[in-house]
XYZ file of C-alpha atoms in Angstrom:
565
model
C 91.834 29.013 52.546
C 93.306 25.641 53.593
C 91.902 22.910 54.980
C 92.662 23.848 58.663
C 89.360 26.061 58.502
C 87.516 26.049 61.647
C 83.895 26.935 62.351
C 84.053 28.262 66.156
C 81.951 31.173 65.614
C 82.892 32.852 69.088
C 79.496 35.337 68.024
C 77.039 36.066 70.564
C 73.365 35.542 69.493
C 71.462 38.088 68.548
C 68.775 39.796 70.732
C 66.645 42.404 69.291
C 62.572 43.692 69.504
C 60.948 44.609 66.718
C 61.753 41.990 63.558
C 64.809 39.692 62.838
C 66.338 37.883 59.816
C 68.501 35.211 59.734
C 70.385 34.024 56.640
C 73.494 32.275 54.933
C 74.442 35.453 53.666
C 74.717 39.384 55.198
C 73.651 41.242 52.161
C 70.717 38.711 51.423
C 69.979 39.650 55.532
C 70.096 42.750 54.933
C 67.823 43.017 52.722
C 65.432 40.897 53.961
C 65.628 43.391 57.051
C 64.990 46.564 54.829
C 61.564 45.032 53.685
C 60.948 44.529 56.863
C 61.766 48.372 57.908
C 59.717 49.033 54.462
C 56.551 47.837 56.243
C 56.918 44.307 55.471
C 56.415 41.639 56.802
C 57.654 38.040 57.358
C 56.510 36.671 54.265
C 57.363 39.631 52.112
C 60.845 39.566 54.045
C 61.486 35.846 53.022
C 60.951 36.517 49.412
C 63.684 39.098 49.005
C 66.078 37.123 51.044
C 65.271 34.043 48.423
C 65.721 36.400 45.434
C 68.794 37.748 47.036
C 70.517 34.454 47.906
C 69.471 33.319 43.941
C 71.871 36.230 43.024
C 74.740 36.009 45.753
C 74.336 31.956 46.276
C 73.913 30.521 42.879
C 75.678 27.405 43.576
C 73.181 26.367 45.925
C 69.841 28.520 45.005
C 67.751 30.358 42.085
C 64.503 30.467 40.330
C 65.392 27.604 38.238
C 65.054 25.135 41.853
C 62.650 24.731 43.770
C 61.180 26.108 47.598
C 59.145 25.424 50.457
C 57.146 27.399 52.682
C 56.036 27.549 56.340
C 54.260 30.379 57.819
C 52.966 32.003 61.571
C 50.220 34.171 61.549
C 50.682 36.041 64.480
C 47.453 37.196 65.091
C 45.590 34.264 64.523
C 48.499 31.568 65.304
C 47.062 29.064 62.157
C 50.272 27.779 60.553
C 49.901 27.080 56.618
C 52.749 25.861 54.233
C 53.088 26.141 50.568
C 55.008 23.288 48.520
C 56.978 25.171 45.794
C 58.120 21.793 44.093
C 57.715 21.272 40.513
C 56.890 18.186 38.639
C 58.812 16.081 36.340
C 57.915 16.765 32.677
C 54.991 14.643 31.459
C 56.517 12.944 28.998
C 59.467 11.354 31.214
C 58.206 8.208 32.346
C 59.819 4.888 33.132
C 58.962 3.103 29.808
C 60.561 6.332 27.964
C 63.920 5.836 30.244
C 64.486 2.372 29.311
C 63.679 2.970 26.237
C 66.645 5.293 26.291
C 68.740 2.550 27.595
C 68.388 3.831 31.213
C 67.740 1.233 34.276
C 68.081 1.015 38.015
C 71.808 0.508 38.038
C 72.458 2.849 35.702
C 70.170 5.735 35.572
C 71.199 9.026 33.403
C 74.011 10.977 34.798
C 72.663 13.276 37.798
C 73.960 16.263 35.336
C 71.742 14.944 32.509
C 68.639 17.677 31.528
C 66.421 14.472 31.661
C 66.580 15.214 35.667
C 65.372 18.861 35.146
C 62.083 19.056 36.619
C 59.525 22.513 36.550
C 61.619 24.959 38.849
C 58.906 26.201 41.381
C 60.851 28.584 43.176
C 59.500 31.089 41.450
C 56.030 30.691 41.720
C 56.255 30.076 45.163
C 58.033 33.227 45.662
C 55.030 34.777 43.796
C 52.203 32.821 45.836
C 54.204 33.186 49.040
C 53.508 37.429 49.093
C 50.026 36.937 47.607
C 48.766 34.708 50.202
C 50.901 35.081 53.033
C 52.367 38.951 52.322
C 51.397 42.262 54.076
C 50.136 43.574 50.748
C 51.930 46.778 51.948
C 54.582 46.259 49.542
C 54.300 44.782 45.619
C 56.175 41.567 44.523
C 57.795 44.518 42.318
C 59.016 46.355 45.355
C 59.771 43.075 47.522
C 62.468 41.750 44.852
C 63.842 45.462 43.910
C 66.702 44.696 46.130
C 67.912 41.642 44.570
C 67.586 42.868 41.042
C 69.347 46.189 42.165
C 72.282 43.342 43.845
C 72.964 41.714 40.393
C 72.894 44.981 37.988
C 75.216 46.709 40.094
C 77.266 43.354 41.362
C 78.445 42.087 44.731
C 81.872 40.854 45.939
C 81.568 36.886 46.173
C 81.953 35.611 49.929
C 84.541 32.965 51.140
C 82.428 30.012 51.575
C 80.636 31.008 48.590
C 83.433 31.134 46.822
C 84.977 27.697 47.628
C 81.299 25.826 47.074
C 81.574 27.849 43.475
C 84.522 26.907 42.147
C 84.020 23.287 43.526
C 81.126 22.595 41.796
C 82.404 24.240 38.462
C 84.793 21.102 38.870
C 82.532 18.767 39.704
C 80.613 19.572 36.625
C 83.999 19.290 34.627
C 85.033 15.971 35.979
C 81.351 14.703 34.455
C 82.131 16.282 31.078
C 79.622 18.992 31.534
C 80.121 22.884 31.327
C 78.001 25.419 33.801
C 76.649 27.730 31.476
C 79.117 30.920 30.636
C 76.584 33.720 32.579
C 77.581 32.060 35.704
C 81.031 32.303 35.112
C 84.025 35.261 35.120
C 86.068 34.366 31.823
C 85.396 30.917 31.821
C 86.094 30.553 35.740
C 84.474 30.797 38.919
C 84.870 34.044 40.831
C 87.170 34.119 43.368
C 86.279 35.441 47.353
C 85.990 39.388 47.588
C 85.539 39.199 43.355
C 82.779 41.211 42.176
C 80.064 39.359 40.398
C 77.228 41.103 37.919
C 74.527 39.490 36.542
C 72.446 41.263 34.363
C 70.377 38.362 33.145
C 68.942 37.252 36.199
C 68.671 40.935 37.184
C 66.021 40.912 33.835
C 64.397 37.716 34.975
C 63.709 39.255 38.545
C 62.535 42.737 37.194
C 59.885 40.548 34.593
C 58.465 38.667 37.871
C 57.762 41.279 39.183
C 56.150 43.794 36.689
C 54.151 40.300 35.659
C 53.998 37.671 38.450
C 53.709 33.967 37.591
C 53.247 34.619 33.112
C 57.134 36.373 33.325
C 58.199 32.868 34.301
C 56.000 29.937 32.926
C 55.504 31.881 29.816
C 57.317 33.489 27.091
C 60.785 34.694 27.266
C 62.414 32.663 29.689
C 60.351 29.633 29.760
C 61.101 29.312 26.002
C 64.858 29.759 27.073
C 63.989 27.298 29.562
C 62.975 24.393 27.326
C 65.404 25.720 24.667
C 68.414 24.616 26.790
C 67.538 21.350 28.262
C 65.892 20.245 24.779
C 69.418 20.960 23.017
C 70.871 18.858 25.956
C 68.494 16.012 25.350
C 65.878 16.570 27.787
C 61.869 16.661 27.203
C 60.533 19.298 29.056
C 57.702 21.251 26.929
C 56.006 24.550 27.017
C 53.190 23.262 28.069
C 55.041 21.423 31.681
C 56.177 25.153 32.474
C 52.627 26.918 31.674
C 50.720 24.159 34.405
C 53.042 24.624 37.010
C 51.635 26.002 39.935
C 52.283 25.725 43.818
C 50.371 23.723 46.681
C 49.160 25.360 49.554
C 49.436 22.246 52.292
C 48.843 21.563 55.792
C 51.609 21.184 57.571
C 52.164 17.847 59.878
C 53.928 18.250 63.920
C 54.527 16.047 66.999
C 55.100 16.559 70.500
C 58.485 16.148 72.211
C 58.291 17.237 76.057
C 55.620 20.427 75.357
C 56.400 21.674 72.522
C 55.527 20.904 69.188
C 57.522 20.837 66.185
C 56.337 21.437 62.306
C 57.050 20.399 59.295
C 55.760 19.693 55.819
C 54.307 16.623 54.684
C 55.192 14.423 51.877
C 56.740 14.721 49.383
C 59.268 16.684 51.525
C 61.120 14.847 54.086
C 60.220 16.650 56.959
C 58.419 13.456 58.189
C 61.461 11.673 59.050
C 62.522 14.621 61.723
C 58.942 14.047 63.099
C 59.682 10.181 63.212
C 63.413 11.034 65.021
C 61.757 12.521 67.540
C 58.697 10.109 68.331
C 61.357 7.790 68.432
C 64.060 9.667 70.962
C 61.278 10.544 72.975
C 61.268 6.761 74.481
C 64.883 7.748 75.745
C 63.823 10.143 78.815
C 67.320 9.858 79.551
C 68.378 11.354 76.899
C 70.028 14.909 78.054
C 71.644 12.809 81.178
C 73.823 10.948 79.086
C 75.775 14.416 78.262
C 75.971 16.442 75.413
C 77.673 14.565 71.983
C 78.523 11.448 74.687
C 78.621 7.809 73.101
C 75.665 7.122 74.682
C 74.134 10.240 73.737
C 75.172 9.987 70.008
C 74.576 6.405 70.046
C 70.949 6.568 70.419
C 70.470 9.693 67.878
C 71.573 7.492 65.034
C 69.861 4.532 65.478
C 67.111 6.737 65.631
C 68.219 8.463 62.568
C 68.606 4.824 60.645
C 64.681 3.786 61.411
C 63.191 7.106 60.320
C 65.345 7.882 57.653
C 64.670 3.965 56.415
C 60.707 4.400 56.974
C 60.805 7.894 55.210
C 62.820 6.164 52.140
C 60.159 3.500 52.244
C 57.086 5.731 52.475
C 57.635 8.925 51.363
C 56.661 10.226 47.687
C 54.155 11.869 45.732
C 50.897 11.920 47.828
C 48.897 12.352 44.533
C 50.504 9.186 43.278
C 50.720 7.234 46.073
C 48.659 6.460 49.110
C 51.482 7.598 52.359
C 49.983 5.898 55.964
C 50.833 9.091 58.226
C 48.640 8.539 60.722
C 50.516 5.232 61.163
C 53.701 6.820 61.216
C 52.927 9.674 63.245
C 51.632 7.419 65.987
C 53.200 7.020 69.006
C 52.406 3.540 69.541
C 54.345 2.953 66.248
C 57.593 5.216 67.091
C 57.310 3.094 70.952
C 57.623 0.087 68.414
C 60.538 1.206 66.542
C 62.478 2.736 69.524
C 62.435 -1.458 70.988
C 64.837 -2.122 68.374
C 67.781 0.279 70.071
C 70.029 -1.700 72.000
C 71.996 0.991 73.884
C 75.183 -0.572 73.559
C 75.031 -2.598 70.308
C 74.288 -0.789 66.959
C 71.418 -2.474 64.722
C 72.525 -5.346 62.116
C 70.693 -3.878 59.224
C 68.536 -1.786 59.066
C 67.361 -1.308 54.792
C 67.721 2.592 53.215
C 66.782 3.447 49.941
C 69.502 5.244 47.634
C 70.408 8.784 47.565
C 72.657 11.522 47.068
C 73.979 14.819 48.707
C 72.689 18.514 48.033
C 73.065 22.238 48.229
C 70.472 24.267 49.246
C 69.937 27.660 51.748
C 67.705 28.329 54.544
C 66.634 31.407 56.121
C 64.067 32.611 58.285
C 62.445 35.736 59.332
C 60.202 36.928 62.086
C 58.341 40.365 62.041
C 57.083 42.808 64.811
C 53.197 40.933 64.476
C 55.347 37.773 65.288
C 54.735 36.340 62.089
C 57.330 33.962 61.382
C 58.445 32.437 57.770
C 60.761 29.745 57.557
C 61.772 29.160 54.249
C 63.667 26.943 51.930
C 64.897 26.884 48.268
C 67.364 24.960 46.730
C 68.861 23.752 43.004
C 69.607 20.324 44.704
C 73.345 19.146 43.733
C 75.133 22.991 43.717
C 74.367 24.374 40.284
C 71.632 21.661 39.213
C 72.748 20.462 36.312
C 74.688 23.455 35.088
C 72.319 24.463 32.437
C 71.973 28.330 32.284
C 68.510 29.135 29.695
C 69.818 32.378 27.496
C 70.272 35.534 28.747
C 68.258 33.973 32.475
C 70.963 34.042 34.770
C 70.307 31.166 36.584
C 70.921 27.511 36.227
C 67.918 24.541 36.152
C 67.976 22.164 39.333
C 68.640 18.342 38.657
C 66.099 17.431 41.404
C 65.188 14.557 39.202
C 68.098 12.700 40.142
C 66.393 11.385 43.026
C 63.590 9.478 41.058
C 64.007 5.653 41.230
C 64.608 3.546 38.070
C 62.423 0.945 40.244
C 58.985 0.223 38.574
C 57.279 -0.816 42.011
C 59.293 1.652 44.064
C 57.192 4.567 45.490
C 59.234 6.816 44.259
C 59.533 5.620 40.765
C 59.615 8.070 38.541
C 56.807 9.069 36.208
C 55.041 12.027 34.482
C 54.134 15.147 35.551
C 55.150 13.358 39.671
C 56.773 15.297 42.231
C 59.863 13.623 43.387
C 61.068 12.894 47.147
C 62.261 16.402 48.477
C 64.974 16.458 50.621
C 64.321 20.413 51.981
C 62.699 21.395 54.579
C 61.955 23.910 56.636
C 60.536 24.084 60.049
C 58.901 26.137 63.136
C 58.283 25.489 66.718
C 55.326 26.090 68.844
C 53.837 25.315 72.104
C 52.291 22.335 72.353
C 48.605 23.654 73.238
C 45.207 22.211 72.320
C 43.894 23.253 68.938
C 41.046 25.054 70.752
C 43.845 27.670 72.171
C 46.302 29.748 69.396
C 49.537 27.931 69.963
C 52.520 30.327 70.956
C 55.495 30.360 68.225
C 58.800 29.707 69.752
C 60.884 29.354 66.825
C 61.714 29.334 63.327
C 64.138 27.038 62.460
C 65.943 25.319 59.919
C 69.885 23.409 58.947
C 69.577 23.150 54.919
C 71.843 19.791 53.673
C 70.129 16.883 51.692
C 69.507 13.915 54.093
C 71.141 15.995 56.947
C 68.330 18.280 57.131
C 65.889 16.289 59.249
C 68.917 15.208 61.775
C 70.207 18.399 61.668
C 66.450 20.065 62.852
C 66.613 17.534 65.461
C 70.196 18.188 66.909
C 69.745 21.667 67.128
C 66.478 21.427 69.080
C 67.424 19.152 71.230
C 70.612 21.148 72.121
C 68.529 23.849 73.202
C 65.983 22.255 74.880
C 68.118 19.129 76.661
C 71.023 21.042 76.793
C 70.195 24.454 77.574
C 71.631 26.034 74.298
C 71.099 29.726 73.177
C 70.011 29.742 69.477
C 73.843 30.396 68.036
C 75.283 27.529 70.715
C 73.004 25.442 68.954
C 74.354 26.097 65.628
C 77.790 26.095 67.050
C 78.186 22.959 68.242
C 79.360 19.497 66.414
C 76.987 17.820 64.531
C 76.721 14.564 63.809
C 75.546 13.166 60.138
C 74.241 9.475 59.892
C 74.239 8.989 55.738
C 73.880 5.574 54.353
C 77.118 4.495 51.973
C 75.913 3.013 48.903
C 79.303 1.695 47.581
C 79.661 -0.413 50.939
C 76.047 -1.012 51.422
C 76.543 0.111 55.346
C 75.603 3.016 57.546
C 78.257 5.544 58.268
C 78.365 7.863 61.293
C 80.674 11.331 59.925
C 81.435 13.074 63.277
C 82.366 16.729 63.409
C 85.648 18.147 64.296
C 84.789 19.137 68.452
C 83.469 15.155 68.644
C 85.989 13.931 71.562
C 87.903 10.451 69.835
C 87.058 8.723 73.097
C 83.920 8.921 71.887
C 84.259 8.181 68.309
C 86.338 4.762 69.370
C 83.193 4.115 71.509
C 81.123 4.112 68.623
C 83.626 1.880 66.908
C 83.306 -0.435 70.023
C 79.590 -0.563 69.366
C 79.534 -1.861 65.473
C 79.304 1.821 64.312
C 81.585 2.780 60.940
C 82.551 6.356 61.595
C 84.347 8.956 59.948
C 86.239 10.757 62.904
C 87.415 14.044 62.509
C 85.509 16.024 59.546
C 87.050 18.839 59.496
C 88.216 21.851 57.109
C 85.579 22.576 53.917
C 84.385 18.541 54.541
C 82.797 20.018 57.464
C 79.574 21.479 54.985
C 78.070 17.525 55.000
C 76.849 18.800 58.458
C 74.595 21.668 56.783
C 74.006 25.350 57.476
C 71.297 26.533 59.948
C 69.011 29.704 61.362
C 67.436 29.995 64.314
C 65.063 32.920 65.456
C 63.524 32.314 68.970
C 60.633 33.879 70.920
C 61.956 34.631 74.124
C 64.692 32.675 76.009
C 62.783 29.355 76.430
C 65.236 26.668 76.344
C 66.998 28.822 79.496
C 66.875 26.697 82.512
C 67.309 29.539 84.816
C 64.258 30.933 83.570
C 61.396 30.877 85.600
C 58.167 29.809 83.365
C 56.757 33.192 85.485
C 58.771 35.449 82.940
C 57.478 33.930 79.831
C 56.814 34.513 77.218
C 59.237 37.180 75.892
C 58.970 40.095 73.506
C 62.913 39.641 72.780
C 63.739 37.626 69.708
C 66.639 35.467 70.158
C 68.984 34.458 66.877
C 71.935 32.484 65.400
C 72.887 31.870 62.109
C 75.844 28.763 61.067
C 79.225 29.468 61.342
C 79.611 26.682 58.748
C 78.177 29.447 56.051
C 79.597 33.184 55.089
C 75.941 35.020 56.634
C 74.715 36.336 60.056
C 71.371 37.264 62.082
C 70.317 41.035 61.806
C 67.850 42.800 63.848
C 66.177 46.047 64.956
């Protein structure tokens, strides 16, 4: 595959009744669908998708990251989210770093098992079917199609592929091996290869004759500390054993009558709540014309002030105090939008430093209209490349984004859950709480610090724009990422980005990286949509809604699809 790839998907999206699934991968969609034909239902269905990715995906997802979950109750329309993020280990605090040698300018590799923290995929997977299932089907029965995927094996997909073998390299060039279970004689496997793997098959099949205990305890979380201990890390039995997942209220705002959701701190979904309070003081928004200079113009500048107040802000709410009233106001965003000058990019405008991630989202909506939107994610591709025996999976290097900065809120510290770049998100009317507020959407675009831009670019294609779900997903995106080596903003624009435009931006004190294009082109993330209906049609009448149809796309800029029935 060379670098001329292309992502026009040319699909249609798709329209079905009764449930739909929407993932980065067909055979994790289709069996996320055959829970759902099993009696399952949303929640259920988004726990064998996870499981399924962890086998087909592993560059990007497994038990040994970590997930996030939001959830629809149809019947009831309350909307509850459970953070599946695990700690760091209690002993790795700041004093213990530098007293390894480590400091702000030169913290441990992002490799190093000192940034393993407690995977809580997992036991969010576990607490995700307990609280949220149809209790129709056990946690046994919901991950029976994974573990039945990695006994009998699966041919590796293209993008899959490529992402594999690059981050095999990556892990090479820092003198650091992925462990030999992820590997086909000493090498990634190659598109259309089949892949078996009969330790994570085990791991699965323990979860879930035993729940949570298969996990925490015993076998594998002795393989767990085993590995990063021999690699110089600290993790202990006893960090594993507390682990457990937070069931959260989730946080929204209002953007032109809907509403959009997210999770609060310490996931990022904040700063796509902040892009929007902030673009809302642009009314003019859609009449500057799809990806225009003027259009693109004001999304980053609005990207730049939330992305700088949610580097500023955003940490571990049981460590730190985190004003979101403040920053959920709209007097505040009002504030913050003055600062766009429409034809002049800001001076400076101060980020904190991070880096770049690989992580999957999915999301599934049953026949009850329940709706799960779901995230899970090993951070940087494989983590850190360390594989516990006879597991099957490698341990996330979330870590790496702890600051070496004593006063810094996200400094790190024991037993502290770090700044979480992944996020997923759903849409709703924007009624009063006294009424059940009508899902429109699940939604999602997984990528580091382009997931909160990303949830906002796909929205507002469809509702400024007009945009069926997979139009959404199909069109450029734009990613606004802060360059540490320079110390400036840069603006990447998408192959499909006109170069009138990108000069434009030039004009305006923008630097931009005009065209990304080819396998450069996964900076810009990999989304799902399912809709409710066809609201973001124009030439529907509000008369004829709502809709029983659901509506879906799934990223061209990943190997999976949207199934129905």
């Amino acid at each position: 595959m060379g670098t001329d790839l292309t992502f026009s998907s040319r699909r249609s999206p798709v329209v079905c009744l009764h449930g739909c699934v929407a993932s980065s991968q067909p055979l994790a969609s289709s069996i996320g669908l055959d829970v759902l034909k099993c009696g399952g239902n949303a929640a259920d269905a988004a726990v064998a998708i996870a499981a399924a990715l962890a086998v087909t995906e592993p560059c990007s997802t497994g038990p040994g990251g970590d997930a996030f979950c939001l959830f629809y109750n149809g019947n009831t329309g309350e909307i509850r989210g459970i953070n599946g993020s695990g700690h760091s280990p209690r002993a790795l605090t700041l004093d213990f770093l530098e007293g390894r040698g480590y400091t702000a300018e030169k913290p441990p590799s992002v490799f190093d098992a000192l940034n393993v923290t407690v995977p809580g995929a997992p036991a969010c997977w576990c607490d995700t079917v307990q609280l949220l299932g149809s209790h129709k089907l056990s946690l046994q029965e919901v991950l029976s199609g994974a573990v039945e995927l990695a006994e009998v094996g699966f041919p590796v997909a293209e993008l899959t592929a490529h992402h594999w073998a690059n981050w095999v390299s990556a892990l090479r060039d820092a003198g650091k091996e992925l462990g030999v279970e992820l590997m086909i004689d000493g090498h990634a496997p190659k598109c259309g290869q089949v892949f078996q793997n009969t330790g994570l098959a085990r791991t699965l099949k323990e979860l879930g004759e035993r729940g949570k205990p298969a996990f925490y305890q015993g076998r594998v979380a002795q393989a767990i500390v085993d590995v990063i201990n021999q690699n110089g890390g600290v993790m202990t039995l006893g960090d594993l054993s507390s682990h457990d997942s937070e069931v959260i209220t989730p946080i929204s705002t209002e953007y032109k009558g809907v509403r959009l959701w997210e999770l609060p701190p310490n996931s990022q979904g904040l700063a796509a709540l902040l892009m929007l309070n902030i673009l809302e003081n642009f009314p003019q928004l859609k009449a500057k014309g799809h990806n225009s200079s003027d259009y693109i113009h004001v999304l980053v500048e609005a990207v730049r002030l939330a992305l700088t107040d949610a580097l500023r802000y955003l940490g571990d709410s049981s460590h730190v105090t985190i004003p979101l009233e403040t920053l959920l106001d709209k007097g505040y965003s009002h504030q913050r939008a003055q600062l766009i000058s429409t034809d002049r990019a800001m001076e400076r405008v101060e980020p904190g430093l991070m880096t770049g991630s690989d992580t999957v989202y999915f999301c599934v909506i049953d026949s009850e209209r329940n709706a799960c939107s779901f995230v899970n994610s090993n951070y940087m591709g494989f983590g850190t490349g360390l594989v516990p025996k006879d597991c099957g999976f490698s341990l996330q290097n979330r870590g790496a984004n702890f600051s070496l900065c004593r006063n810094h809120i996200n400094c790190v510290a024991g037993r502290k859950r770090v700044y979480h770049t992944i996020i997923p998100a759903l849409l709703t009317d924007s009624t009063t709480t006294s009424q059940k507020p009508r899902l429109l959407a699940a939604l999602g675009v997984m990528g580091a610090f382009m997931q909160p831009q990303g949830h906002v670019q796909v929205l507002l294609n469809m509702m400024e724009f007009g945009m069926n779900p997979q139009q959404a997903l199909d069109a450029p995106r734009v990613y606004v990422e802060y360059d540490h080596k320079t110390g400036q903003w840069l603006v990447n624009l998408e192959e499909g980005i006109d170069q009138k435009v990108a000069e434009e931006l030039k004009r305006r004190g923008h630097r931009v990286n005009w065209p990304v294009s080819g396998h450069k082109r996964s900076q810009f993330g990999r989304g799902q949509i399912i809709a409710v209906g066809d609201w973001w049609n124009p030439s529907v009448t509000q008369g004829d809604r709502p809709s029983r149809v659901l509506w879906a796309g799934s990223d061209p800029r990943a190997d999976g699809c949207a199934q129905g029935y």
